Each structure stands twice: as C-alpha cells, then as structure tokens.
mmCIF file of C-alpha atoms in Angstrom:
data_model
loop_
_atom_site.group_PDB
_atom_site.id
_atom_site.type_symbol
_atom_site.label_atom_id
_atom_site.label_comp_id
_atom_site.label_asym_id
_atom_site.label_seq_id
_atom_site.Cartn_x
_atom_site.Cartn_y
_atom_site.Cartn_z
ATOM 1 C CA ASP A 1 14.874 -24.602 29.312
ATOM 2 C CA SER A 2 11.251 -23.478 28.869
ATOM 3 C CA ILE A 3 11.221 -23.993 25.078
ATOM 4 C CA THR A 4 12.431 -27.590 25.427
ATOM 5 C CA ARG A 5 9.695 -28.201 28.006
ATOM 6 C CA LYS A 6 7.071 -26.531 25.815
ATOM 7 C CA LEU A 7 8.000 -28.547 22.726
ATOM 8 C CA GLY A 8 8.609 -31.883 24.438
ATOM 9 C CA GLN A 9 10.147 -34.768 22.540
ATOM 10 C CA LYS A 10 11.084 -34.378 18.889
ATOM 11 C CA PRO A 11 8.070 -35.467 16.823
ATOM 12 C CA LYS A 12 8.213 -38.290 14.263
ATOM 13 C CA GLY A 13 7.674 -35.657 11.585
ATOM 14 C CA LYS A 14 8.814 -32.064 11.429
ATOM 15 C CA ARG A 15 8.350 -29.076 13.720
ATOM 16 C CA ILE A 16 6.368 -26.496 11.784
ATOM 17 C CA VAL A 17 5.547 -22.960 12.892
ATOM 18 C CA LEU A 18 2.262 -21.532 11.641
ATOM 19 C CA GLY A 19 2.236 -17.733 11.594
ATOM 20 C CA ILE A 20 -1.501 -17.221 11.968
ATOM 21 C CA GLY A 21 -1.789 -13.432 12.257
ATOM 22 C CA ALA A 22 -0.998 -10.368 10.170
ATOM 23 C CA SER A 23 -1.336 -6.614 10.249
ATOM 24 C CA GLY A 24 -4.615 -6.614 8.351
ATOM 25 C CA PRO A 25 -7.301 -8.944 6.988
ATOM 26 C CA GLU A 26 -6.064 -8.613 3.385
ATOM 27 C CA LYS A 27 -2.759 -10.185 4.487
ATOM 28 C CA CYS A 28 -4.348 -13.064 6.452
ATOM 29 C CA TRP A 29 -4.972 -16.581 5.210
ATOM 30 C CA PRO A 30 -8.343 -17.566 6.757
ATOM 31 C CA LEU A 31 -8.236 -19.193 10.177
ATOM 32 C CA GLU A 32 -10.367 -22.140 9.016
ATOM 33 C CA LYS A 33 -7.740 -22.903 6.358
ATOM 34 C CA PHE A 34 -4.963 -22.720 8.961
ATOM 35 C CA GLN A 35 -7.007 -25.119 11.083
ATOM 36 C CA ALA A 36 -7.450 -27.558 8.184
ATOM 37 C CA LEU A 37 -3.709 -27.322 7.450
ATOM 38 C CA ALA A 38 -2.871 -28.002 11.092
ATOM 39 C CA GLU A 39 -5.149 -31.054 11.100
ATOM 40 C CA VAL A 40 -3.424 -32.495 8.009
ATOM 41 C CA LEU A 41 0.056 -31.806 9.399
ATOM 42 C CA LEU A 42 -0.806 -33.358 12.776
ATOM 43 C CA LYS A 43 -2.147 -36.503 11.051
ATOM 44 C CA GLN A 44 1.227 -36.708 9.268
ATOM 45 C CA ASN A 45 2.955 -36.802 12.710
ATOM 46 C CA HIS A 46 4.294 -33.267 12.521
ATOM 47 C CA GLN A 47 4.361 -30.910 15.491
ATOM 48 C CA VAL A 48 2.500 -27.659 14.813
ATOM 49 C CA ILE A 49 3.423 -24.511 16.712
ATOM 50 C CA LEU A 50 0.953 -21.634 16.470
ATOM 51 C CA CYS A 51 2.861 -18.375 16.651
ATOM 52 C CA GLY A 52 1.973 -14.729 16.802
ATOM 53 C CA GLY A 53 1.508 -12.063 19.397
ATOM 54 C CA PRO A 54 -1.225 -11.111 21.853
ATOM 55 C CA SER A 55 -3.652 -10.296 19.024
ATOM 56 C CA GLU A 56 -3.391 -13.915 17.802
ATOM 57 C CA GLN A 57 -4.107 -15.549 21.180
ATOM 58 C CA ALA A 58 -7.862 -15.822 20.568
ATOM 59 C CA MET A 59 -7.202 -17.439 17.164
ATOM 60 C CA ALA A 60 -4.825 -19.967 18.760
ATOM 61 C CA ASP A 61 -7.378 -20.687 21.510
ATOM 62 C CA HIS A 62 -10.059 -21.270 18.869
ATOM 63 C CA MET A 63 -7.857 -23.653 16.889
ATOM 64 C CA ARG A 64 -6.857 -25.594 19.997
ATOM 65 C CA ALA A 65 -10.538 -25.912 20.969
ATOM 66 C CA GLN A 66 -11.384 -27.230 17.493
ATOM 67 C CA ILE A 67 -8.479 -29.723 17.595
ATOM 68 C CA PRO A 68 -8.670 -30.969 21.207
ATOM 69 C CA HIS A 69 -6.404 -33.435 22.991
ATOM 70 C CA GLN A 70 -3.545 -32.941 20.559
ATOM 71 C CA PRO A 71 -0.208 -32.693 22.373
ATOM 72 C CA ASN A 72 1.604 -31.860 19.110
ATOM 73 C CA LEU A 73 -0.418 -28.644 18.686
ATOM 74 C CA ILE A 74 1.532 -26.036 20.643
ATOM 75 C CA ASP A 75 0.380 -22.516 21.491
ATOM 76 C CA GLY A 76 3.296 -20.155 20.982
ATOM 77 C CA THR A 77 1.260 -16.928 20.990
ATOM 78 C CA ARG A 78 1.899 -16.125 24.645
ATOM 79 C CA ASN A 79 5.696 -16.075 24.540
ATOM 80 C CA PRO A 80 8.010 -13.127 24.927
ATOM 81 C CA LEU A 81 9.943 -12.282 21.762
ATOM 82 C CA GLN A 82 13.103 -14.165 22.775
ATOM 83 C CA GLU A 83 11.117 -17.373 23.339
ATOM 84 C CA THR A 84 9.357 -16.921 19.982
ATOM 85 C CA ILE A 85 12.765 -16.641 18.334
ATOM 86 C CA ALA A 86 13.831 -19.825 20.145
ATOM 87 C CA LEU A 87 10.706 -21.595 18.818
ATOM 88 C CA LEU A 88 11.635 -20.490 15.307
ATOM 89 C CA GLN A 89 15.184 -21.780 15.814
ATOM 90 C CA ALA A 90 13.786 -25.157 16.897
ATOM 91 C CA CYS A 91 11.401 -25.485 13.961
ATOM 92 C CA ASP A 92 12.073 -27.047 10.574
ATOM 93 C CA PHE A 93 10.161 -24.382 8.638
ATOM 94 C CA TYR A 94 7.522 -21.662 8.761
ATOM 95 C CA ILE A 95 4.149 -21.481 7.020
ATOM 96 C CA GLY A 96 2.205 -18.295 7.399
ATOM 97 C CA ASN A 97 1.314 -14.784 6.558
ATOM 98 C CA ASP A 98 3.650 -12.043 5.387
ATOM 99 C CA THR A 99 4.618 -10.629 8.791
ATOM 100 C CA SER A 100 7.597 -9.777 10.933
ATOM 101 C CA LEU A 101 7.375 -13.355 12.259
ATOM 102 C CA MET A 102 8.117 -14.614 8.740
ATOM 103 C CA ASN A 103 11.112 -12.297 8.570
ATOM 104 C CA LEU A 104 12.336 -13.608 11.924
ATOM 105 C CA ALA A 105 12.030 -17.187 10.630
ATOM 106 C CA VAL A 106 14.092 -16.381 7.547
ATOM 107 C CA ASN A 107 16.601 -14.554 9.748
ATOM 108 C CA GLN A 108 16.999 -17.832 11.677
ATOM 109 C CA GLY A 109 17.803 -19.626 8.411
ATOM 110 C CA LYS A 110 14.400 -21.311 8.073
ATOM 111 C CA LYS A 111 12.372 -21.819 4.906
ATOM 112 C CA ALA A 112 9.280 -19.639 5.008
ATOM 113 C CA PHE A 113 6.267 -20.653 2.944
ATOM 114 C CA THR A 114 4.555 -17.277 2.926
ATOM 115 C CA PHE A 115 1.076 -16.134 1.903
ATOM 116 C CA PHE A 116 1.295 -13.015 -0.222
ATOM 117 C CA GLY A 117 -1.571 -10.888 -1.423
ATOM 118 C CA PRO A 118 -1.280 -7.494 -3.074
ATOM 119 C CA THR A 119 2.044 -6.669 -1.340
ATOM 120 C CA TYR A 120 4.037 -9.469 -2.927
ATOM 121 C CA THR A 121 7.792 -8.897 -2.585
ATOM 122 C CA VAL A 122 10.369 -11.587 -1.859
ATOM 123 C CA TYR A 123 13.781 -10.444 -0.706
ATOM 124 C CA ASN A 124 15.260 -13.705 0.488
ATOM 125 C CA PRO A 125 15.746 -17.050 -1.289
ATOM 126 C CA LEU A 126 14.446 -18.851 1.826
ATOM 127 C CA THR A 127 11.024 -17.263 1.266
ATOM 128 C CA ILE A 128 8.726 -19.390 -0.874
ATOM 129 C CA ALA A 129 5.787 -17.309 -2.098
ATOM 130 C CA LEU A 130 2.267 -18.711 -1.901
ATOM 131 C CA THR A 131 0.072 -16.524 -4.093
ATOM 132 C CA SER A 132 -3.242 -16.450 -5.923
ATOM 133 C CA SER A 133 -3.975 -15.132 -9.395
ATOM 134 C CA THR A 134 -6.608 -12.898 -7.761
ATOM 135 C CA GLN A 135 -3.943 -11.450 -5.409
ATOM 136 C CA LYS A 136 -6.212 -12.364 -2.491
ATOM 137 C CA VAL A 137 -4.566 -14.392 0.260
ATOM 138 C CA SER A 138 -7.940 -15.943 1.086
ATOM 139 C CA ASP A 139 -8.098 -17.495 -2.410
ATOM 140 C CA ILE A 140 -5.008 -19.679 -1.856
ATOM 141 C CA SER A 141 -6.255 -23.241 -1.401
ATOM 142 C CA LEU A 142 -5.185 -25.772 1.184
ATOM 143 C CA GLU A 143 -4.295 -28.156 -1.658
ATOM 144 C CA GLU A 144 -1.928 -25.595 -3.196
ATOM 145 C CA VAL A 145 -0.181 -25.134 0.154
ATOM 146 C CA LEU A 146 0.210 -28.868 0.736
ATOM 147 C CA GLN A 147 1.601 -29.333 -2.770
ATOM 148 C CA ARG A 148 4.154 -26.528 -2.319
ATOM 149 C CA ILE A 149 5.424 -27.715 1.059
ATOM 150 C CA ASP A 150 5.828 -31.220 -0.339
ATOM 151 C CA ASN A 151 7.729 -29.882 -3.367
ATOM 152 C CA PRO A 152 9.558 -26.658 -2.502
ATOM 153 C CA SER A 153 10.946 -24.945 -5.591
ATOM 154 C CA PHE A 154 14.458 -23.845 -4.701
#
C-alpha cells in the first residue's frame, strides 16, 4: 500500500512522528527546535515522519531543505486523514504539539510526548506532558525532550 511505500524498510531505530503544527503560536514548539530534534533522532538511526495538515507543509518543506538527502525524514503533511492515521499506526510514538494529531496518536495506542503551554490537561495515560515552568512551549529545551523520551515516566 502507499504507506508501506512511503515509509520503506523498517529503520534500525524507531519510527517517530513529529507533530509540527498547532492551532496557534502559543501552542507550537519552535520549528528550529523540531529541526534539531529531527537531526538528533536521524543520527540515532530513527525514522522521522513530519505530520500535520496543509498549513504545516511549508514547515515540513523547510525542515527537509535544512536536512537534505535524508531518506529517513518523511513528509507526511500532504496525506489525506486516513493515510495520516495509517502513519500513526505504523509509528512507535509521537512527539509534538497539543493538537488533534496527538489525540489521534493516543487513539491508536501510541505514546504521545506532548508539548503543553498554558492549556495543560492530560486525559490519557499514554500522554506524557512536556512542560515549562514559564508555561511557554517555546521554553522547553531540546535536552529536556531528549531526556524524557529516553526515560518515559509511566
């Protein structure tokens, strides 16, 4: 099927969806931090799937341009909803903003490392909150994220 073709062979590491968009800037982890995270994950032999909708396509294009010639960096922002759900089913876990995409990941039984700002509410034990004492998503560091995904607390 098209998802199997898009993803290719199973990577040596994990398949990780990055949910790069959100409904507003206060709910978005900065794109440059997502890019740095993707670079670290790719160096660790993980496959990184950038997900979102049409409004995230330019962000995915920018990241792919900054990380060229990387077959394990997949653009999943141009998929219809059913294919996005299939990507989530194929992934090992989700890292991203507090969006409907995160809720879809959890609905598929996936761990969701989620950036929360001022609207911090966790309803599901699969959701691992990534927060800042300032309640600003942009203040969450790359190091904090890497530490949490290496040591999930549940």
